mmCIF file of C-alpha atoms in Angstrom:
data_model
loop_
_atom_site.group_PDB
_atom_site.id
_atom_site.type_symbol
_atom_site.label_atom_id
_atom_site.label_comp_id
_atom_site.label_asym_id
_atom_site.label_seq_id
_atom_site.Cartn_x
_atom_site.Cartn_y
_atom_site.Cartn_z
ATOM 1 C CA MET A 944 97.890 74.499 82.398
ATOM 2 C CA ASN A 945 97.184 76.567 85.562
ATOM 3 C CA TYR A 946 94.498 78.075 87.307
ATOM 4 C CA GLN A 947 95.046 81.567 85.636
ATOM 5 C CA SER A 948 94.760 80.092 82.051
ATOM 6 C CA LEU A 949 91.439 78.219 83.097
ATOM 7 C CA HIS A 950 89.989 81.320 84.449
ATOM 8 C CA TYR A 951 90.834 82.909 81.087
ATOM 9 C CA PHE A 952 89.291 80.337 79.185
ATOM 10 C CA LYS A 953 86.082 80.411 81.376
ATOM 11 C CA MET A 954 85.840 84.154 80.683
ATOM 12 C CA VAL A 955 85.944 83.973 77.231
ATOM 13 C CA ALA A 956 83.454 81.382 76.882
ATOM 14 C CA GLU A 957 81.037 83.274 79.092
ATOM 15 C CA MET A 958 81.361 86.536 77.485
ATOM 16 C CA GLN A 959 82.012 85.222 73.917
ATOM 17 C CA HIS A 960 84.234 88.210 73.084
ATOM 18 C CA TYR A 961 88.086 88.478 73.510
ATOM 19 C CA THR A 962 88.125 92.246 74.065
ATOM 20 C CA ARG A 963 85.129 92.285 76.748
ATOM 21 C CA ALA A 964 86.925 89.208 78.336
ATOM 22 C CA ALA A 965 90.283 90.998 78.535
ATOM 23 C CA ASN A 966 88.843 94.103 79.895
ATOM 24 C CA ALA A 967 86.973 92.383 82.625
ATOM 25 C CA LEU A 968 90.326 90.320 83.270
ATOM 26 C CA TYR A 969 92.443 93.413 83.455
ATOM 27 C CA ILE A 970 94.636 92.323 80.978
ATOM 28 C CA THR A 971 95.763 93.075 77.296
ATOM 29 C CA GLN A 972 93.750 91.261 74.396
ATOM 30 C CA PRO A 973 97.121 89.971 73.086
ATOM 31 C CA ALA A 974 97.795 88.449 76.339
ATOM 32 C CA LEU A 975 94.666 86.746 76.780
ATOM 33 C CA SER A 976 94.621 85.268 72.807
ATOM 34 C CA LYS A 977 98.239 84.083 73.683
ATOM 35 C CA ALA A 978 97.018 82.407 76.848
ATOM 36 C CA ILE A 979 93.872 80.662 75.094
ATOM 37 C CA ARG A 980 96.326 79.669 72.164
ATOM 38 C CA ASN A 981 98.781 77.822 74.424
ATOM 39 C CA LEU A 982 95.907 75.996 76.040
ATOM 40 C CA GLU A 983 94.708 74.872 72.955
ATOM 41 C CA ILE A 984 98.229 73.780 71.935
ATOM 42 C CA GLU A 985 98.528 71.669 75.364
ATOM 43 C CA LEU A 986 95.039 70.258 74.620
ATOM 44 C CA GLY A 987 95.379 69.476 71.027
ATOM 45 C CA ALA A 988 91.974 70.935 70.002
ATOM 46 C CA SER A 989 90.521 74.300 68.955
ATOM 47 C CA LEU A 990 88.424 75.664 71.650
ATOM 48 C CA PHE A 991 86.922 78.519 70.081
ATOM 49 C CA GLU A 992 85.697 79.628 66.490
ATOM 50 C CA LYS A 993 84.846 82.936 65.452
ATOM 51 C CA SER A 994 80.974 84.024 65.034
ATOM 52 C CA GLY A 995 80.784 87.573 63.463
ATOM 53 C CA ARG A 996 82.557 89.810 65.946
ATOM 54 C CA ASN A 997 82.190 87.517 68.920
ATOM 55 C CA VAL A 998 83.261 83.587 69.297
ATOM 56 C CA THR A 999 81.752 80.743 70.420
ATOM 57 C CA LEU A 1000 82.908 77.289 71.909
ATOM 58 C CA THR A 1001 83.754 74.479 69.312
ATOM 59 C CA GLN A 1002 82.537 70.843 70.514
ATOM 60 C CA TYR A 1003 85.752 70.528 72.241
ATOM 61 C CA GLY A 1004 85.515 73.879 73.883
ATOM 62 C CA ALA A 1005 81.872 73.056 75.082
ATOM 63 C CA LEU A 1006 83.139 69.663 76.546
ATOM 64 C CA PHE A 1007 85.965 71.448 78.452
ATOM 65 C CA TYR A 1008 83.960 74.112 79.520
ATOM 66 C CA LYS A 1009 81.780 71.967 81.818
ATOM 67 C CA TYR A 1010 84.836 70.448 83.542
ATOM 68 C CA VAL A 1011 86.404 73.936 83.878
ATOM 69 C CA LYS A 1012 83.338 75.459 85.577
ATOM 70 C CA ARG A 1013 83.074 72.722 87.817
ATOM 71 C CA SER A 1014 86.628 73.006 89.017
ATOM 72 C CA LEU A 1015 86.856 76.582 89.158
ATOM 73 C CA ASP A 1016 83.467 76.712 91.109
ATOM 74 C CA GLU A 1017 84.738 74.713 93.586
ATOM 75 C CA VAL A 1018 88.164 76.405 93.800
ATOM 76 C CA ASP A 1019 85.964 79.576 94.218
ATOM 77 C CA LYS A 1020 84.182 78.054 97.361
ATOM 78 C CA GLY A 1021 87.665 77.129 99.079
ATOM 79 C CA ILE A 1022 88.920 80.581 98.590
ATOM 80 C CA THR A 1023 85.510 81.867 100.118
ATOM 81 C CA ALA A 1024 85.802 79.361 103.055
ATOM 82 C CA VAL A 1025 89.425 80.317 103.595
ATOM 83 C CA ARG A 1026 88.754 84.120 103.661
ATOM 84 C CA HIS A 1027 85.887 83.461 106.186
ATOM 85 C CA MET A 1028 88.189 81.693 108.401
ATOM 86 C CA VAL A 1029 90.838 84.494 108.106
ATOM 87 C CA GLU A 1030 87.880 86.808 109.124
ATOM 88 C CA LEU A 1031 87.022 85.115 112.055
ATOM 89 C CA GLU A 1032 90.591 85.108 113.104
ATOM 90 C CA TYR A 1033 91.616 88.440 112.193
ATOM 91 C CA ASN A 1034 88.008 90.402 111.865
ATOM 92 C CA THR A 1035 88.753 91.268 108.077
ATOM 93 C CA VAL A 1036 85.951 92.783 106.254
ATOM 94 C CA PHE A 1037 86.272 91.827 102.545
ATOM 95 C CA LEU A 1038 84.653 94.946 100.521
ATOM 96 C CA SER A 1039 84.348 95.593 96.660
ATOM 97 C CA ALA A 1040 83.758 99.353 95.809
ATOM 98 C CA LEU A 1041 83.534 101.829 92.952
ATOM 99 C CA PHE A 1042 86.809 103.519 91.972
ATOM 100 C CA SER A 1043 85.553 106.836 92.985
ATOM 101 C CA MET A 1044 84.975 105.733 96.634
ATOM 102 C CA TYR A 1045 88.761 105.383 96.878
ATOM 103 C CA ALA A 1046 89.072 109.042 97.325
ATOM 104 C CA ILE A 1047 85.367 110.610 98.096
ATOM 105 C CA TYR A 1048 83.897 108.188 100.888
ATOM 106 C CA LEU A 1049 85.365 105.303 102.357
ATOM 107 C CA PRO A 1050 88.681 106.394 103.835
ATOM 108 C CA ASP A 1051 86.695 108.405 106.333
ATOM 109 C CA LYS A 1052 84.001 105.854 107.004
ATOM 110 C CA VAL A 1053 86.827 103.053 107.538
ATOM 111 C CA MET A 1054 89.076 105.298 109.694
ATOM 112 C CA ARG A 1055 86.256 106.118 111.960
ATOM 113 C CA PHE A 1056 85.060 102.594 112.095
ATOM 114 C CA GLN A 1057 88.325 101.265 113.074
ATOM 115 C CA GLN A 1058 88.921 103.733 115.623
ATOM 116 C CA LYS A 1059 85.751 102.298 117.350
ATOM 117 C CA ASN A 1060 87.005 98.992 116.324
ATOM 118 C CA PRO A 1061 90.628 98.780 116.440
ATOM 119 C CA ALA A 1062 90.885 94.800 115.751
ATOM 120 C CA CYS A 1063 89.213 95.393 112.397
ATOM 121 C CA ARG A 1064 91.199 95.114 109.199
ATOM 122 C CA PHE A 1065 89.809 95.987 105.565
ATOM 123 C CA SER A 1066 90.658 94.390 102.481
ATOM 124 C CA MET A 1067 89.352 96.570 99.722
ATOM 125 C CA GLU A 1068 89.098 96.089 95.788
ATOM 126 C CA TYR A 1069 87.994 98.955 93.458
ATOM 127 C CA LYS A 1070 86.013 98.036 90.705
ATOM 128 C CA TYR A 1071 82.712 98.628 88.377
ATOM 129 C CA THR A 1072 79.241 97.919 89.216
ATOM 130 C CA THR A 1073 79.104 94.748 87.284
ATOM 131 C CA ALA A 1074 82.449 93.107 88.596
ATOM 132 C CA ILE A 1075 81.302 94.373 92.121
ATOM 133 C CA LEU A 1076 78.160 92.711 92.357
ATOM 134 C CA ARG A 1077 79.707 89.300 90.917
ATOM 135 C CA ASP A 1078 82.191 89.790 94.011
ATOM 136 C CA VAL A 1079 79.427 89.888 96.332
ATOM 137 C CA LEU A 1080 77.647 87.033 94.500
ATOM 138 C CA GLN A 1081 80.408 84.758 94.613
ATOM 139 C CA GLY A 1082 81.560 85.658 98.002
ATOM 140 C CA HIS A 1083 85.019 87.212 97.285
ATOM 141 C CA SER A 1084 83.342 90.158 98.800
ATOM 142 C CA GLU A 1085 80.970 90.426 101.778
ATOM 143 C CA LEU A 1086 79.897 93.921 100.950
ATOM 144 C CA GLY A 1087 79.682 96.294 97.885
ATOM 145 C CA LEU A 1088 79.331 99.746 97.137
ATOM 146 C CA CYS A 1089 78.071 100.196 93.618
ATOM 147 C CA SER A 1090 75.620 102.026 91.373
ATOM 148 C CA ASP A 1091 71.991 101.019 90.912
ATOM 149 C CA PHE A 1092 70.824 97.711 89.445
ATOM 150 C CA GLU A 1093 67.991 95.819 89.841
ATOM 151 C CA THR A 1094 67.317 92.647 92.009
ATOM 152 C CA LYS A 1095 66.227 90.192 89.551
ATOM 153 C CA GLY A 1096 67.820 87.396 87.455
ATOM 154 C CA GLU A 1097 71.488 87.179 88.266
ATOM 155 C CA PHE A 1098 71.306 89.458 91.091
ATOM 156 C CA ALA A 1099 68.256 88.350 92.820
ATOM 157 C CA PRO A 1100 69.976 87.074 95.955
ATOM 158 C CA LEU A 1101 71.409 90.185 96.542
ATOM 159 C CA GLU A 1102 69.990 93.034 99.215
ATOM 160 C CA LYS A 1103 70.758 96.580 98.499
ATOM 161 C CA ARG A 1104 70.159 99.927 100.347
ATOM 162 C CA ILE A 1105 70.777 103.385 99.226
ATOM 163 C CA LEU A 1106 73.715 104.949 101.048
ATOM 164 C CA TYR A 1107 73.420 108.534 99.116
ATOM 165 C CA ARG A 1108 73.431 110.301 95.671
ATOM 166 C CA GLU A 1109 75.998 112.022 94.073
ATOM 167 C CA PRO A 1110 76.028 114.407 91.525
ATOM 168 C CA VAL A 1111 76.572 113.301 87.506
ATOM 169 C CA GLY A 1112 77.580 115.652 84.587
ATOM 170 C CA LEU A 1113 78.844 116.361 81.232
ATOM 171 C CA ILE A 1114 82.499 116.681 80.542
ATOM 172 C CA VAL A 1115 84.249 117.186 77.525
ATOM 173 C CA GLY A 1116 87.864 118.025 76.271
ATOM 174 C CA LYS A 1117 89.022 121.479 76.319
ATOM 175 C CA SER A 1118 89.030 121.783 72.437
ATOM 176 C CA HIS A 1119 85.454 120.439 72.067
ATOM 177 C CA PRO A 1120 83.199 122.564 70.546
ATOM 178 C CA PHE A 1121 80.753 122.063 73.782
ATOM 179 C CA ALA A 1122 83.854 123.431 75.953
ATOM 180 C CA SER A 1123 82.715 127.113 75.362
ATOM 181 C CA ARG A 1124 78.883 126.609 75.947
ATOM 182 C CA GLU A 1125 76.983 127.524 79.027
ATOM 183 C CA LYS A 1126 74.592 124.352 78.761
ATOM 184 C CA VAL A 1127 73.768 121.790 76.075
ATOM 185 C CA ARG A 1128 70.619 119.862 75.106
ATOM 186 C CA VAL A 1129 70.458 116.279 75.747
ATOM 187 C CA GLU A 1130 69.473 115.940 71.898
ATOM 188 C CA GLU A 1131 72.791 117.580 70.766
ATOM 189 C CA LEU A 1132 74.601 114.381 72.182
ATOM 190 C CA ARG A 1133 72.837 112.090 69.669
ATOM 191 C CA ASP A 1134 75.940 111.913 67.261
ATOM 192 C CA GLN A 1135 78.352 112.436 69.777
ATOM 193 C CA PRO A 1136 81.334 109.762 70.743
ATOM 194 C CA PHE A 1137 80.703 108.608 74.163
ATOM 195 C CA ILE A 1138 83.484 107.448 76.460
ATOM 196 C CA VAL A 1139 81.801 105.273 79.003
ATOM 197 C CA TYR A 1140 82.796 102.634 81.706
ATOM 198 C CA ILE A 1141 83.052 98.919 80.901
ATOM 199 C CA LYS A 1142 80.083 98.568 78.897
ATOM 200 C CA SER A 1143 77.096 97.040 80.612
ATOM 201 C CA GLN A 1144 73.383 97.978 81.244
ATOM 202 C CA LEU A 1145 73.999 98.901 85.019
ATOM 203 C CA GLY A 1146 75.224 101.861 86.993
ATOM 204 C CA THR A 1147 76.066 105.124 85.177
ATOM 205 C CA ASN A 1148 75.804 103.530 81.891
ATOM 206 C CA LYS A 1149 71.991 102.775 82.462
ATOM 207 C CA LEU A 1150 71.435 106.469 83.485
ATOM 208 C CA ILE A 1151 73.004 107.520 80.198
ATOM 209 C CA SER A 1152 70.901 105.329 77.870
ATOM 210 C CA ASP A 1153 67.704 106.256 80.231
ATOM 211 C CA LEU A 1154 68.715 109.995 79.572
ATOM 212 C CA CYS A 1155 69.038 109.659 75.774
ATOM 213 C CA ALA A 1156 66.054 107.067 75.168
ATOM 214 C CA PRO A 1157 63.136 109.640 75.394
ATOM 215 C CA TYR A 1158 64.875 111.604 72.600
ATOM 216 C CA GLY A 1159 64.980 108.589 70.446
ATOM 217 C CA PHE A 1160 68.516 107.617 70.262
ATOM 218 C CA GLU A 1161 71.125 105.232 71.913
ATOM 219 C CA PRO A 1162 74.255 106.834 72.989
ATOM 220 C CA ASP A 1163 77.289 106.264 70.347
ATOM 221 C CA ILE A 1164 79.639 104.354 72.660
ATOM 222 C CA VAL A 1165 83.204 104.357 71.080
ATOM 223 C CA ALA A 1166 85.524 103.568 73.938
ATOM 224 C CA GLU A 1167 85.104 101.610 77.462
ATOM 225 C CA ARG A 1168 87.499 102.187 80.444
ATOM 226 C CA TYR A 1169 87.788 100.761 83.716
ATOM 227 C CA ASN A 1170 87.596 103.904 85.796
ATOM 228 C CA ASP A 1171 87.219 107.762 86.267
ATOM 229 C CA TYR A 1172 90.821 108.194 85.483
ATOM 230 C CA GLY A 1173 90.502 106.169 82.409
ATOM 231 C CA VAL A 1174 87.377 108.099 80.995
ATOM 232 C CA ILE A 1175 88.571 111.618 81.905
ATOM 233 C CA GLY A 1176 91.898 110.811 80.157
ATOM 234 C CA THR A 1177 90.370 109.481 77.077
ATOM 235 C CA VAL A 1178 87.868 112.688 77.047
ATOM 236 C CA ALA A 1179 90.784 114.792 77.452
ATOM 237 C CA SER A 1180 92.847 113.652 74.512
ATOM 238 C CA SER A 1181 90.059 113.051 71.993
ATOM 239 C CA ASN A 1182 86.781 114.535 70.607
ATOM 240 C CA GLY A 1183 84.715 112.093 72.969
ATOM 241 C CA ILE A 1184 82.351 113.135 75.798
ATOM 242 C CA ALA A 1185 81.439 111.577 78.830
ATOM 243 C CA ILE A 1186 78.905 111.637 81.599
ATOM 244 C CA ILE A 1187 80.200 110.702 84.891
ATOM 245 C CA PRO A 1188 79.916 111.531 88.716
ATOM 246 C CA THR A 1189 81.359 114.887 88.981
ATOM 247 C CA SER A 1190 82.433 115.276 92.612
ATOM 248 C CA GLY A 1191 85.630 113.447 92.465
ATOM 249 C CA PHE A 1192 87.158 115.258 89.409
ATOM 250 C CA LEU A 1193 86.358 118.985 89.701
ATOM 251 C CA ASN A 1194 89.838 119.810 90.428
ATOM 252 C CA ILE A 1195 91.171 118.280 87.222
ATOM 253 C CA ASN A 1196 91.789 121.057 84.789
ATOM 254 C CA SER A 1197 92.250 118.764 81.364
ATOM 255 C CA VAL A 1198 88.362 118.510 81.084
ATOM 256 C CA VAL A 1199 85.762 120.959 81.139
ATOM 257 C CA PRO A 1200 82.314 120.314 82.588
ATOM 258 C CA VAL A 1201 79.343 121.646 80.777
ATOM 259 C CA ARG A 1202 75.802 121.838 82.308
ATOM 260 C CA LEU A 1203 72.933 119.634 80.602
ATOM 261 C CA ASP A 1204 69.692 121.333 79.930
ATOM 262 C CA VAL A 1205 67.760 119.044 81.923
ATOM 263 C CA GLU A 1206 64.815 119.275 84.196
ATOM 264 C CA ARG A 1207 66.320 117.900 87.222
ATOM 265 C CA PRO A 1208 70.164 117.540 87.710
ATOM 266 C CA LEU A 1209 71.479 114.088 87.060
ATOM 267 C CA THR A 1210 72.433 111.968 90.147
ATOM 268 C CA ARG A 1211 73.821 108.535 90.581
ATOM 269 C CA GLN A 1212 72.477 106.207 93.229
ATOM 270 C CA ILE A 1213 75.185 104.661 95.457
ATOM 271 C CA ASN A 1214 74.188 101.466 97.020
ATOM 272 C CA LEU A 1215 75.438 99.127 99.909
ATOM 273 C CA VAL A 1216 74.941 95.601 98.729
ATOM 274 C CA TRP A 1217 75.410 92.328 100.340
ATOM 275 C CA HIS A 1218 74.356 88.532 99.815
ATOM 276 C CA GLY A 1219 70.700 88.333 101.346
ATOM 277 C CA ARG A 1220 70.957 84.397 101.346
ATOM 278 C CA ARG A 1221 74.231 84.121 103.529
ATOM 279 C CA GLU A 1222 74.993 85.326 107.160
ATOM 280 C CA LEU A 1223 77.420 88.074 107.276
ATOM 281 C CA PRO A 1224 80.530 87.766 109.602
ATOM 282 C CA ARG A 1225 80.209 89.736 112.671
ATOM 283 C CA MET A 1226 82.447 92.256 111.712
ATOM 284 C CA ALA A 1227 81.012 92.865 108.107
ATOM 285 C CA ALA A 1228 77.668 93.263 109.585
ATOM 286 C CA THR A 1229 78.592 95.682 112.172
ATOM 287 C CA PHE A 1230 80.073 97.711 109.189
ATOM 288 C CA ARG A 1231 77.243 97.360 107.234
ATOM 289 C CA ASP A 1232 74.958 98.687 109.947
ATOM 290 C CA ALA A 1233 77.207 101.573 110.813
ATOM 291 C CA LEU A 1234 76.986 102.843 107.088
ATOM 292 C CA LEU A 1235 73.417 102.682 107.004
ATOM 293 C CA GLN A 1236 72.831 104.204 110.570
ATOM 294 C CA GLU A 1237 74.877 107.049 109.445
ATOM 295 C CA ALA A 1238 73.036 107.547 106.175
ATOM 296 C CA ARG A 1239 69.535 107.625 108.009
ATOM 297 C CA GLU A 1240 71.098 110.110 110.312
ATOM 298 C CA SER A 1241 72.476 112.557 107.698
ATOM 299 C CA GLY A 1242 69.128 112.267 105.577
ATOM 300 C CA LEU A 1243 71.161 111.056 102.460
ATOM 301 C CA SER A 1244 69.223 107.866 102.198
ATOM 302 C CA ASP A 1245 65.761 107.240 101.143
ATOM 303 C CA ASP A 1246 65.364 103.491 102.846
ATOM 304 C CA CYS A 1247 68.266 102.275 104.874
ATOM 305 C CA ALA A 1248 66.392 99.734 107.153
ATOM 306 C CA VAL A 1249 67.933 96.466 107.212
ATOM 307 C CA CYS A 1250 65.774 93.512 106.225
#
């Protein structure tokens, strides 16, 4: 029994679904199932039982979960404490960001900040919005760059400020009937198979849902992918469609951008996020302030004042 297998167990217990848990853990479902099975063999007890398409904890699993959660929470606190000690010693900023930030936003910002602060280092991970928010909540990251969300419920402790908005559009494969169209009406998307990021009610997925709702339908989601490249690749090789940020893939010729017939162009809001109930380390706070100041000066942000 090791930390990894306990982490896997906790994720399945909380998500109640093997496929979603495997996606969140960045492993295959067979690998996850094998890890859980090995854990059950070691304990001599069944931890999960099927409930429709989901799984629920057995009485043994529910008892075990209480101890696992408590133990992993303590380990996470220890990881956070060590990271903060490292930050104080090495001026490291821990940051989680959307995959698209890897190419279109962060490199320039990080380079210019390090020119002014040569002792600063960055530890960056690229994820989807929900994972970014949980990184910040749990202290794995000091700052997050993600799509929009509501600061209530699970995310109530977080502070957010808009950095900028980026264009969002429809893409289809080259052989899709929409590929030859000048524009497409939203109601025509009703029966189309959507490829989306890891399914949640946040970020771009919420934008898609909000777009379809006034026309009386929910998007027919047939596949989920971790990042832009996964979504684009799936659209290119299938009859699926996707609505994603367009600024990062316009030079990719495997898909075709198609204009949506909407009153206003679609945009995605990019937020800078931090934990409002913890004091940021000095270098992380300095980088946060630099990003917000630049957003104010550029006029890209509607509200960048730091509380």
